[in-house]
JSON list of C-alpha atoms in Angstrom, two decimals:
[
{"chain": "A", "resi": 1, "resn": "MET", "atom": "CA", "xyz": [86.28, 70.51, 105.39]},
{"chain": "A", "resi": 2, "resn": "ASP", "atom": "CA", "xyz": [89.06, 73.09, 106.99]},
{"chain": "A", "resi": 3, "resn": "THR", "atom": "CA", "xyz": [86.88, 74.81, 109.96]},
{"chain": "A", "resi": 4, "resn": "ASP", "atom": "CA", "xyz": [88.10, 74.74, 113.61]},
{"chain": "A", "resi": 5, "resn": "SER", "atom": "CA", "xyz": [85.51, 72.90, 114.74]},
{"chain": "A", "resi": 6, "resn": "ASP", "atom": "CA", "xyz": [82.93, 70.64, 114.10]},
{"chain": "A", "resi": 7, "resn": "THR", "atom": "CA", "xyz": [80.38, 72.66, 115.73]},
{"chain": "A", "resi": 8, "resn": "GLU", "atom": "CA", "xyz": [81.40, 75.66, 113.85]},
{"chain": "A", "resi": 9, "resn": "PHE", "atom": "CA", "xyz": [81.11, 73.54, 110.62]},
{"chain": "A", "resi": 10, "resn": "SER", "atom": "CA", "xyz": [77.73, 73.05, 111.58]},
{"chain": "A", "resi": 11, "resn": "LYS", "atom": "CA", "xyz": [76.73, 76.71, 111.27]},
{"chain": "A", "resi": 12, "resn": "GLY", "atom": "CA", "xyz": [76.94, 76.13, 107.59]},
{"chain": "A", "resi": 13, "resn": "TRP", "atom": "CA", "xyz": [79.41, 77.43, 105.38]},
{"chain": "A", "resi": 14, "resn": "LEU", "atom": "CA", "xyz": [77.42, 80.88, 105.14]},
{"chain": "A", "resi": 15, "resn": "GLU", "atom": "CA", "xyz": [77.45, 81.60, 108.38]},
{"chain": "A", "resi": 16, "resn": "TRP", "atom": "CA", "xyz": [80.87, 80.44, 108.63]},
{"chain": "A", "resi": 17, "resn": "PHE", "atom": "CA", "xyz": [82.56, 82.26, 106.58]},
{"chain": "A", "resi": 18, "resn": "LEU", "atom": "CA", "xyz": [80.79, 85.71, 107.48]},
{"chain": "A", "resi": 19, "resn": "SER", "atom": "CA", "xyz": [82.05, 85.02, 111.25]},
{"chain": "A", "resi": 20, "resn": "LEU", "atom": "CA", "xyz": [85.57, 84.83, 110.15]},
{"chain": "A", "resi": 21, "resn": "LYS", "atom": "CA", "xyz": [87.75, 87.80, 111.34]},
{"chain": "A", "resi": 22, "resn": "GLY", "atom": "CA", "xyz": [88.47, 89.78, 107.89]},
{"chain": "A", "resi": 23, "resn": "SER", "atom": "CA", "xyz": [85.08, 88.94, 106.39]},
{"chain": "A", "resi": 24, "resn": "GLU", "atom": "CA", "xyz": [83.16, 91.85, 108.04]},
{"chain": "A", "resi": 25, "resn": "PHE", "atom": "CA", "xyz": [82.99, 93.83, 105.27]},
{"chain": "A", "resi": 26, "resn": "PHE", "atom": "CA", "xyz": [80.84, 91.48, 103.33]},
{"chain": "A", "resi": 27, "resn": "CYS", "atom": "CA", "xyz": [77.04, 91.13, 103.46]},
{"chain": "A", "resi": 28, "resn": "GLU", "atom": "CA", "xyz": [75.20, 88.39, 103.17]},
{"chain": "A", "resi": 29, "resn": "ILE", "atom": "CA", "xyz": [74.18, 87.24, 99.69]},
{"chain": "A", "resi": 30, "resn": "ASP", "atom": "CA", "xyz": [70.39, 85.64, 99.75]},
{"chain": "A", "resi": 31, "resn": "GLU", "atom": "CA", "xyz": [70.40, 81.96, 98.72]},
{"chain": "A", "resi": 32, "resn": "ASP", "atom": "CA", "xyz": [68.11, 82.89, 96.03]},
{"chain": "A", "resi": 33, "resn": "TYR", "atom": "CA", "xyz": [70.32, 84.77, 94.07]},
{"chain": "A", "resi": 34, "resn": "ILE", "atom": "CA", "xyz": [73.59, 82.58, 94.52]},
{"chain": "A", "resi": 35, "resn": "LEU", "atom": "CA", "xyz": [71.18, 79.48, 93.00]},
{"chain": "A", "resi": 36, "resn": "ASP", "atom": "CA", "xyz": [70.24, 81.90, 89.99]},
{"chain": "A", "resi": 37, "resn": "ARG", "atom": "CA", "xyz": [72.77, 80.23, 87.15]},
{"chain": "A", "resi": 38, "resn": "PHE", "atom": "CA", "xyz": [72.01, 83.93, 85.39]},
{"chain": "A", "resi": 39, "resn": "ASN", "atom": "CA", "xyz": [73.79, 85.61, 88.37]},
{"chain": "A", "resi": 40, "resn": "LEU", "atom": "CA", "xyz": [76.80, 83.31, 88.21]},
{"chain": "A", "resi": 41, "resn": "THR", "atom": "CA", "xyz": [77.12, 83.91, 83.86]},
{"chain": "A", "resi": 42, "resn": "GLY", "atom": "CA", "xyz": [81.05, 84.19, 83.38]},
{"chain": "A", "resi": 43, "resn": "LEU", "atom": "CA", "xyz": [82.07, 83.06, 86.90]},
{"chain": "A", "resi": 44, "resn": "GLN", "atom": "CA", "xyz": [83.12, 79.60, 85.99]},
{"chain": "A", "resi": 45, "resn": "ALA", "atom": "CA", "xyz": [85.89, 80.34, 83.72]},
{"chain": "A", "resi": 46, "resn": "GLU", "atom": "CA", "xyz": [87.32, 82.17, 87.29]},
{"chain": "A", "resi": 47, "resn": "VAL", "atom": "CA", "xyz": [87.02, 79.61, 90.04]},
{"chain": "A", "resi": 48, "resn": "THR", "atom": "CA", "xyz": [88.99, 76.04, 89.72]},
{"chain": "A", "resi": 49, "resn": "TYR", "atom": "CA", "xyz": [86.42, 74.13, 91.71]},
{"chain": "A", "resi": 50, "resn": "PHE", "atom": "CA", "xyz": [83.20, 75.96, 90.83]},
{"chain": "A", "resi": 51, "resn": "GLN", "atom": "CA", "xyz": [80.51, 73.53, 90.94]},
{"chain": "A", "resi": 52, "resn": "LYS", "atom": "CA", "xyz": [81.82, 72.12, 94.15]},
{"chain": "A", "resi": 53, "resn": "ALA", "atom": "CA", "xyz": [82.27, 75.41, 95.40]},
{"chain": "A", "resi": 54, "resn": "LEU", "atom": "CA", "xyz": [78.99, 76.42, 94.76]},
{"chain": "A", "resi": 55, "resn": "GLU", "atom": "CA", "xyz": [77.96, 73.51, 96.64]},
{"chain": "A", "resi": 56, "resn": "LEU", "atom": "CA", "xyz": [79.77, 74.18, 99.73]},
{"chain": "A", "resi": 57, "resn": "ILE", "atom": "CA", "xyz": [78.69, 77.78, 99.87]},
{"chain": "A", "resi": 58, "resn": "THR", "atom": "CA", "xyz": [74.89, 76.31, 99.62]},
{"chain": "A", "resi": 59, "resn": "ASP", "atom": "CA", "xyz": [75.57, 73.50, 102.15]},
{"chain": "A", "resi": 60, "resn": "SER", "atom": "CA", "xyz": [74.72, 70.81, 99.21]},
{"chain": "A", "resi": 61, "resn": "LEU", "atom": "CA", "xyz": [78.48, 69.01, 98.78]},
{"chain": "A", "resi": 62, "resn": "GLU", "atom": "CA", "xyz": [78.72, 65.69, 99.26]},
{"chain": "A", "resi": 63, "resn": "GLU", "atom": "CA", "xyz": [81.26, 64.27, 97.92]},
{"chain": "A", "resi": 64, "resn": "TYR", "atom": "CA", "xyz": [84.71, 65.17, 97.83]},
{"chain": "A", "resi": 65, "resn": "SER", "atom": "CA", "xyz": [88.50, 64.17, 97.76]},
{"chain": "A", "resi": 66, "resn": "GLU", "atom": "CA", "xyz": [90.14, 65.18, 101.08]},
{"chain": "A", "resi": 67, "resn": "SER", "atom": "CA", "xyz": [92.80, 66.10, 99.11]},
{"chain": "A", "resi": 68, "resn": "GLN", "atom": "CA", "xyz": [91.17, 68.92, 97.58]},
{"chain": "A", "resi": 69, "resn": "ALA", "atom": "CA", "xyz": [89.16, 70.12, 100.59]},
{"chain": "A", "resi": 70, "resn": "GLU", "atom": "CA", "xyz": [91.38, 73.35, 100.86]},
{"chain": "A", "resi": 71, "resn": "GLU", "atom": "CA", "xyz": [91.13, 74.05, 97.32]},
{"chain": "A", "resi": 72, "resn": "ILE", "atom": "CA", "xyz": [87.37, 73.54, 97.33]},
{"chain": "A", "resi": 73, "resn": "GLU", "atom": "CA", "xyz": [87.38, 75.82, 100.69]},
{"chain": "A", "resi": 74, "resn": "ASN", "atom": "CA", "xyz": [89.33, 78.69, 99.23]},
{"chain": "A", "resi": 75, "resn": "SER", "atom": "CA", "xyz": [87.64, 78.21, 95.67]},
{"chain": "A", "resi": 76, "resn": "ALA", "atom": "CA", "xyz": [84.02, 78.64, 97.63]},
{"chain": "A", "resi": 77, "resn": "LYS", "atom": "CA", "xyz": [85.62, 82.15, 99.29]},
{"chain": "A", "resi": 78, "resn": "HIS", "atom": "CA", "xyz": [86.79, 83.78, 95.81]},
{"chain": "A", "resi": 79, "resn": "LEU", "atom": "CA", "xyz": [83.15, 82.34, 94.54]},
{"chain": "A", "resi": 80, "resn": "TYR", "atom": "CA", "xyz": [81.25, 84.36, 97.16]},
{"chain": "A", "resi": 81, "resn": "GLY", "atom": "CA", "xyz": [83.41, 87.33, 96.38]},
{"chain": "A", "resi": 82, "resn": "LEU", "atom": "CA", "xyz": [82.78, 87.54, 92.99]},
{"chain": "A", "resi": 83, "resn": "ILE", "atom": "CA", "xyz": [79.12, 87.25, 93.66]},
{"chain": "A", "resi": 84, "resn": "HIS", "atom": "CA", "xyz": [79.21, 89.64, 96.21]},
{"chain": "A", "resi": 85, "resn": "ALA", "atom": "CA", "xyz": [80.57, 92.28, 93.84]},
{"chain": "A", "resi": 86, "resn": "ARG", "atom": "CA", "xyz": [77.57, 91.22, 91.46]},
{"chain": "A", "resi": 87, "resn": "TYR", "atom": "CA", "xyz": [74.90, 91.20, 94.16]},
{"chain": "A", "resi": 88, "resn": "ILE", "atom": "CA", "xyz": [75.78, 94.32, 95.98]},
{"chain": "A", "resi": 89, "resn": "ILE", "atom": "CA", "xyz": [74.95, 96.94, 93.13]},
{"chain": "A", "resi": 90, "resn": "THR", "atom": "CA", "xyz": [71.55, 95.12, 93.09]},
{"chain": "A", "resi": 91, "resn": "ALA", "atom": "CA", "xyz": [68.56, 96.68, 95.09]},
{"chain": "A", "resi": 92, "resn": "ALA", "atom": "CA", "xyz": [69.19, 93.93, 97.79]},
{"chain": "A", "resi": 93, "resn": "GLY", "atom": "CA", "xyz": [72.59, 93.91, 98.19]},
{"chain": "A", "resi": 94, "resn": "ILE", "atom": "CA", "xyz": [72.50, 98.07, 98.47]},
{"chain": "A", "resi": 95, "resn": "SER", "atom": "CA", "xyz": [69.92, 97.54, 101.20]},
{"chain": "A", "resi": 96, "resn": "LYS", "atom": "CA", "xyz": [72.20, 95.30, 103.15]},
{"chain": "A", "resi": 97, "resn": "MET", "atom": "CA", "xyz": [75.00, 97.40, 102.40]},
{"chain": "A", "resi": 98, "resn": "LEU", "atom": "CA", "xyz": [72.69, 99.98, 103.93]},
{"chain": "A", "resi": 99, "resn": "GLU", "atom": "CA", "xyz": [72.71, 98.72, 107.19]},
{"chain": "A", "resi": 100, "resn": "LYS", "atom": "CA", "xyz": [76.44, 98.23, 108.07]},
{"chain": "A", "resi": 101, "resn": "TYR", "atom": "CA", "xyz": [76.58, 101.49, 106.73]},
{"chain": "A", "resi": 102, "resn": "LYS", "atom": "CA", "xyz": [74.63, 102.87, 109.32]},
{"chain": "A", "resi": 103, "resn": "GLU", "atom": "CA", "xyz": [76.64, 100.89, 112.05]},
{"chain": "A", "resi": 104, "resn": "SER", "atom": "CA", "xyz": [79.94, 102.20, 110.48]},
{"chain": "A", "resi": 105, "resn": "ALA", "atom": "CA", "xyz": [80.99, 98.82, 110.06]},
{"chain": "A", "resi": 106, "resn": "PHE", "atom": "CA", "xyz": [83.70, 99.88, 107.15]},
{"chain": "A", "resi": 107, "resn": "GLY", "atom": "CA", "xyz": [85.33, 102.48, 109.60]},
{"chain": "A", "resi": 108, "resn": "TYR", "atom": "CA", "xyz": [85.47, 106.06, 109.66]},
{"chain": "A", "resi": 109, "resn": "CYS", "atom": "CA", "xyz": [87.69, 108.52, 107.75]},
{"chain": "A", "resi": 110, "resn": "PRO", "atom": "CA", "xyz": [90.66, 109.00, 109.04]},
{"chain": "A", "resi": 111, "resn": "ARG", "atom": "CA", "xyz": [90.80, 112.60, 107.87]},
{"chain": "A", "resi": 112, "resn": "VAL", "atom": "CA", "xyz": [90.62, 115.07, 110.96]},
{"chain": "A", "resi": 113, "resn": "HIS", "atom": "CA", "xyz": [87.91, 117.65, 108.67]},
{"chain": "A", "resi": 114, "resn": "CYS", "atom": "CA", "xyz": [85.85, 115.03, 107.37]},
{"chain": "A", "resi": 115, "resn": "ASN", "atom": "CA", "xyz": [84.69, 114.21, 112.07]},
{"chain": "A", "resi": 116, "resn": "ASN", "atom": "CA", "xyz": [84.63, 110.75, 111.43]},
{"chain": "A", "resi": 117, "resn": "GLN", "atom": "CA", "xyz": [82.51, 110.28, 108.30]},
{"chain": "A", "resi": 118, "resn": "PRO", "atom": "CA", "xyz": [81.56, 106.88, 107.40]},
{"chain": "A", "resi": 119, "resn": "LEU", "atom": "CA", "xyz": [83.32, 104.87, 104.72]},
{"chain": "A", "resi": 120, "resn": "LEU", "atom": "CA", "xyz": [82.28, 102.35, 102.13]},
{"chain": "A", "resi": 121, "resn": "PRO", "atom": "CA", "xyz": [84.20, 99.50, 100.58]},
{"chain": "A", "resi": 122, "resn": "LEU", "atom": "CA", "xyz": [85.46, 99.91, 97.07]},
{"chain": "A", "resi": 123, "resn": "GLY", "atom": "CA", "xyz": [88.08, 98.55, 94.71]},
{"chain": "A", "resi": 124, "resn": "ILE", "atom": "CA", "xyz": [90.06, 100.22, 92.58]},
{"chain": "A", "resi": 125, "resn": "THR", "atom": "CA", "xyz": [89.23, 97.33, 89.96]},
{"chain": "A", "resi": 126, "resn": "ASP", "atom": "CA", "xyz": [87.23, 94.84, 88.87]},
{"chain": "A", "resi": 127, "resn": "VAL", "atom": "CA", "xyz": [90.25, 92.01, 88.01]},
{"chain": "A", "resi": 128, "resn": "PRO", "atom": "CA", "xyz": [90.36, 89.67, 90.81]},
{"chain": "A", "resi": 129, "resn": "GLY", "atom": "CA", "xyz": [94.14, 89.30, 92.54]},
{"chain": "A", "resi": 130, "resn": "LYS", "atom": "CA", "xyz": [95.30, 92.55, 91.67]},
{"chain": "A", "resi": 131, "resn": "TYR", "atom": "CA", "xyz": [94.68, 94.73, 94.56]},
{"chain": "A", "resi": 132, "resn": "SER", "atom": "CA", "xyz": [93.27, 94.87, 98.08]},
{"chain": "A", "resi": 133, "resn": "VAL", "atom": "CA", "xyz": [89.92, 96.78, 99.44]},
{"chain": "A", "resi": 134, "resn": "PHE", "atom": "CA", "xyz": [90.31, 100.31, 99.89]},
{"chain": "A", "resi": 135, "resn": "LEU", "atom": "CA", "xyz": [87.99, 102.69, 101.63]},
{"chain": "A", "resi": 136, "resn": "TYR", "atom": "CA", "xyz": [85.90, 105.40, 100.25]},
{"chain": "A", "resi": 137, "resn": "CYS", "atom": "CA", "xyz": [84.80, 108.66, 102.32]},
{"chain": "A", "resi": 138, "resn": "CYS", "atom": "CA", "xyz": [82.22, 110.42, 100.24]},
{"chain": "A", "resi": 139, "resn": "LYS", "atom": "CA", "xyz": [82.84, 113.87, 102.15]},
{"chain": "A", "resi": 140, "resn": "CYS", "atom": "CA", "xyz": [86.47, 114.46, 101.02]},
{"chain": "A", "resi": 141, "resn": "GLU", "atom": "CA", "xyz": [85.89, 111.92, 98.19]},
{"chain": "A", "resi": 142, "resn": "ASP", "atom": "CA", "xyz": [89.45, 110.24, 98.62]},
{"chain": "A", "resi": 143, "resn": "VAL", "atom": "CA", "xyz": [90.25, 106.71, 99.88]},
{"chain": "A", "resi": 144, "resn": "TYR", "atom": "CA", "xyz": [92.48, 105.03, 102.40]},
{"chain": "A", "resi": 145, "resn": "ASN", "atom": "CA", "xyz": [93.52, 101.75, 103.33]},
{"chain": "A", "resi": 146, "resn": "PRO", "atom": "CA", "xyz": [91.73, 99.66, 106.19]},
{"chain": "A", "resi": 147, "resn": "LYS", "atom": "CA", "xyz": [92.59, 99.94, 109.70]},
{"chain": "A", "resi": 148, "resn": "GLN", "atom": "CA", "xyz": [93.02, 96.74, 110.63]},
{"chain": "A", "resi": 149, "resn": "ASN", "atom": "CA", "xyz": [95.62, 94.42, 108.64]},
{"chain": "A", "resi": 150, "resn": "ARG", "atom": "CA", "xyz": [93.37, 91.69, 108.42]},
{"chain": "A", "resi": 151, "resn": "HIS", "atom": "CA", "xyz": [91.22, 93.46, 105.59]},
{"chain": "A", "resi": 152, "resn": "ARG", "atom": "CA", "xyz": [93.87, 94.79, 103.80]},
{"chain": "A", "resi": 153, "resn": "SER", "atom": "CA", "xyz": [94.41, 90.98, 102.43]},
{"chain": "A", "resi": 154, "resn": "VAL", "atom": "CA", "xyz": [90.77, 91.20, 101.25]},
{"chain": "A", "resi": 155, "resn": "ASP", "atom": "CA", "xyz": [90.59, 91.50, 97.61]},
{"chain": "A", "resi": 156, "resn": "GLY", "atom": "CA", "xyz": [88.92, 94.68, 96.30]},
{"chain": "A", "resi": 157, "resn": "ALA", "atom": "CA", "xyz": [86.94, 92.95, 93.30]},
{"chain": "A", "resi": 158, "resn": "TYR", "atom": "CA", "xyz": [84.53, 91.27, 95.92]},
{"chain": "A", "resi": 159, "resn": "PHE", "atom": "CA", "xyz": [83.47, 94.62, 96.19]},
{"chain": "A", "resi": 160, "resn": "GLY", "atom": "CA", "xyz": [84.35, 96.20, 92.59]},
{"chain": "A", "resi": 161, "resn": "THR", "atom": "CA", "xyz": [84.77, 100.12, 91.18]},
{"chain": "A", "resi": 162, "resn": "SER", "atom": "CA", "xyz": [81.08, 100.90, 91.37]},
{"chain": "A", "resi": 163, "resn": "PHE", "atom": "CA", "xyz": [79.31, 100.02, 94.28]},
{"chain": "A", "resi": 164, "resn": "PRO", "atom": "CA", "xyz": [80.18, 103.13, 96.27]},
{"chain": "A", "resi": 165, "resn": "HIS", "atom": "CA", "xyz": [78.62, 105.61, 93.58]},
{"chain": "A", "resi": 166, "resn": "MET", "atom": "CA", "xyz": [75.75, 103.09, 92.96]},
{"chain": "A", "resi": 167, "resn": "PHE", "atom": "CA", "xyz": [75.26, 103.28, 96.70]},
{"chain": "A", "resi": 168, "resn": "LEU", "atom": "CA", "xyz": [75.31, 106.89, 97.22]},
{"chain": "A", "resi": 169, "resn": "ASP", "atom": "CA", "xyz": [73.06, 107.10, 93.55]},
{"chain": "A", "resi": 170, "resn": "THR", "atom": "CA", "xyz": [70.39, 105.25, 95.55]},
{"chain": "A", "resi": 171, "resn": "TYR", "atom": "CA", "xyz": [70.80, 107.06, 98.75]},
{"chain": "A", "resi": 172, "resn": "PRO", "atom": "CA", "xyz": [71.67, 110.91, 97.84]},
{"chain": "A", "resi": 173, "resn": "TYR", "atom": "CA", "xyz": [70.85, 111.91, 100.88]},
{"chain": "A", "resi": 174, "resn": "LEU", "atom": "CA", "xyz": [74.16, 110.55, 102.70]},
{"chain": "A", "resi": 175, "resn": "LYS", "atom": "CA", "xyz": [76.16, 112.30, 100.77]},
{"chain": "A", "resi": 176, "resn": "PRO", "atom": "CA", "xyz": [77.34, 115.49, 102.79]},
{"chain": "A", "resi": 177, "resn": "GLN", "atom": "CA", "xyz": [76.20, 118.75, 101.21]},
{"chain": "A", "resi": 178, "resn": "LEU", "atom": "CA", "xyz": [78.88, 121.19, 101.91]},
{"chain": "A", "resi": 179, "resn": "SER", "atom": "CA", "xyz": [78.11, 125.12, 101.58]},
{"chain": "A", "resi": 180, "resn": "GLU", "atom": "CA", "xyz": [80.69, 127.36, 99.83]},
{"chain": "A", "resi": 181, "resn": "SER", "atom": "CA", "xyz": [81.81, 128.91, 103.57]},
{"chain": "A", "resi": 182, "resn": "GLU", "atom": "CA", "xyz": [82.04, 125.15, 104.60]},
{"chain": "A", "resi": 183, "resn": "MET", "atom": "CA", "xyz": [84.13, 123.95, 102.16]},
{"chain": "A", "resi": 184, "resn": "LYS", "atom": "CA", "xyz": [86.46, 126.69, 103.35]},
{"chain": "A", "resi": 185, "resn": "LYS", "atom": "CA", "xyz": [86.54, 125.32, 106.52]},
{"chain": "A", "resi": 186, "resn": "PHE", "atom": "CA", "xyz": [86.56, 121.81, 105.30]},
{"chain": "A", "resi": 187, "resn": "ARG", "atom": "CA", "xyz": [89.96, 122.10, 103.37]},
{"chain": "A", "resi": 188, "resn": "TYR", "atom": "CA", "xyz": [93.15, 122.61, 105.47]},
{"chain": "A", "resi": 189, "resn": "GLU", "atom": "CA", "xyz": [95.05, 125.70, 104.44]},
{"chain": "A", "resi": 190, "resn": "PRO", "atom": "CA", "xyz": [98.61, 125.96, 105.46]},
{"chain": "A", "resi": 191, "resn": "LYS", "atom": "CA", "xyz": [99.44, 129.24, 107.51]},
{"chain": "A", "resi": 192, "resn": "MET", "atom": "CA", "xyz": [102.97, 130.45, 108.73]},
{"chain": "A", "resi": 193, "resn": "PHE", "atom": "CA", "xyz": [102.40, 132.49, 111.51]},
{"chain": "A", "resi": 194, "resn": "GLY", "atom": "CA", "xyz": [98.91, 133.44, 110.80]},
{"chain": "A", "resi": 195, "resn": "PHE", "atom": "CA", "xyz": [99.51, 133.80, 107.27]},
{"chain": "A", "resi": 196, "resn": "LYS", "atom": "CA", "xyz": [98.32, 131.48, 104.34]},
{"chain": "A", "resi": 197, "resn": "LEU", "atom": "CA", "xyz": [101.71, 130.46, 102.03]},
{"chain": "A", "resi": 198, "resn": "HIS", "atom": "CA", "xyz": [101.60, 132.36, 99.08]},
{"chain": "A", "resi": 199, "resn": "ALA", "atom": "CA", "xyz": [102.45, 129.95, 95.92]},
{"chain": "A", "resi": 200, "resn": "VAL", "atom": "CA", "xyz": [105.43, 131.30, 95.65]},
{"chain": "A", "resi": 201, "resn": "SER", "atom": "CA", "xyz": [106.57, 129.49, 98.41]},
{"chain": "A", "resi": 202, "resn": "HIS", "atom": "CA", "xyz": [105.89, 126.40, 96.36]},
{"chain": "A", "resi": 203, "resn": "ILE", "atom": "CA", "xyz": [107.98, 127.81, 93.50]},
{"chain": "A", "resi": 204, "resn": "HIS", "atom": "CA", "xyz": [110.70, 128.06, 95.66]},
{"chain": "A", "resi": 205, "resn": "LYS", "atom": "CA", "xyz": [111.00, 124.55, 97.27]},
{"chain": "A", "resi": 206, "resn": "TRP", "atom": "CA", "xyz": [110.77, 123.36, 93.46]},
{"chain": "A", "resi": 207, "resn": "GLN", "atom": "CA", "xyz": [113.79, 125.35, 92.37]},
{"chain": "A", "resi": 208, "resn": "ASP", "atom": "CA", "xyz": [115.43, 124.27, 95.73]},
{"chain": "A", "resi": 209, "resn": "LEU", "atom": "CA", "xyz": [114.73, 120.64, 94.47]},
{"chain": "A", "resi": 210, "resn": "LYS", "atom": "CA", "xyz": [116.10, 121.16, 90.97]},
{"chain": "A", "resi": 211, "resn": "ARG", "atom": "CA", "xyz": [119.28, 123.05, 92.23]},
{"chain": "A", "resi": 212, "resn": "SER", "atom": "CA", "xyz": [120.19, 119.57, 94.46]},
{"chain": "A", "resi": 213, "resn": "GLU", "atom": "CA", "xyz": [119.19, 117.36, 91.53]},
{"chain": "A", "resi": 214, "resn": "MET", "atom": "CA", "xyz": [121.75, 119.72, 89.34]},
{"chain": "A", "resi": 215, "resn": "VAL", "atom": "CA", "xyz": [124.44, 119.41, 92.06]},
{"chain": "A", "resi": 216, "resn": "ALA", "atom": "CA", "xyz": [124.16, 115.88, 92.23]},
{"chain": "A", "resi": 217, "resn": "ARG", "atom": "CA", "xyz": [124.37, 115.25, 88.57]},
{"chain": "A", "resi": 218, "resn": "ILE", "atom": "CA", "xyz": [127.63, 117.31, 88.56]},
{"chain": "A", "resi": 219, "resn": "LEU", "atom": "CA", "xyz": [128.93, 115.45, 91.28]},
{"chain": "A", "resi": 220, "resn": "ASN", "atom": "CA", "xyz": [128.15, 111.85, 89.72]},
{"chain": "A", "resi": 221, "resn": "ASP", "atom": "CA", "xyz": [130.22, 112.93, 86.28]},
{"chain": "A", "resi": 222, "resn": "SER", "atom": "CA", "xyz": [133.10, 114.51, 88.28]}
]
């Protein structure tokens, strides 16, 4: 198959896949879960070489054409990602993701006022091939692009839209609880010379924008 060396391939496909740069967000799925056909319901239609991909993941693939090797490997990666999205919303999967969260494996919120709050992976759609994975901050409740470029090619559907919220529902103590006074400090308030900006400033900006647009239309029509 498409590996860097025979030694690397001898690790077993799953160990090899999880060691790849860009696979850091994935947890190891229990083999019993992968082999349970009930957990794979509906995935056969999503993966080109479904059976061979499954055999590759479980290190039981014996017969394959060299010309199909790359396609089978890509199918295995895709299949693992789809199974992963289902697995991480099970009790076992959430527990494994908790260990990665404790290690801050998904990075920290880039927002200054979040004070390095650990992030959680999130898909903004469950449909594969639409968007890459995003990172969710449970403190400011916003989403961000991964810091590393290698993670920006990871499909968000491999983590799904429900994971962060099920994770925090399972471990509610991990979600920061801010008092009213803390919330005031937590939110940035724009000021000028020490004074809060009045809402009228936003109206003035809107008026200036509309005036500029009107002048541009007049110049274009003349």
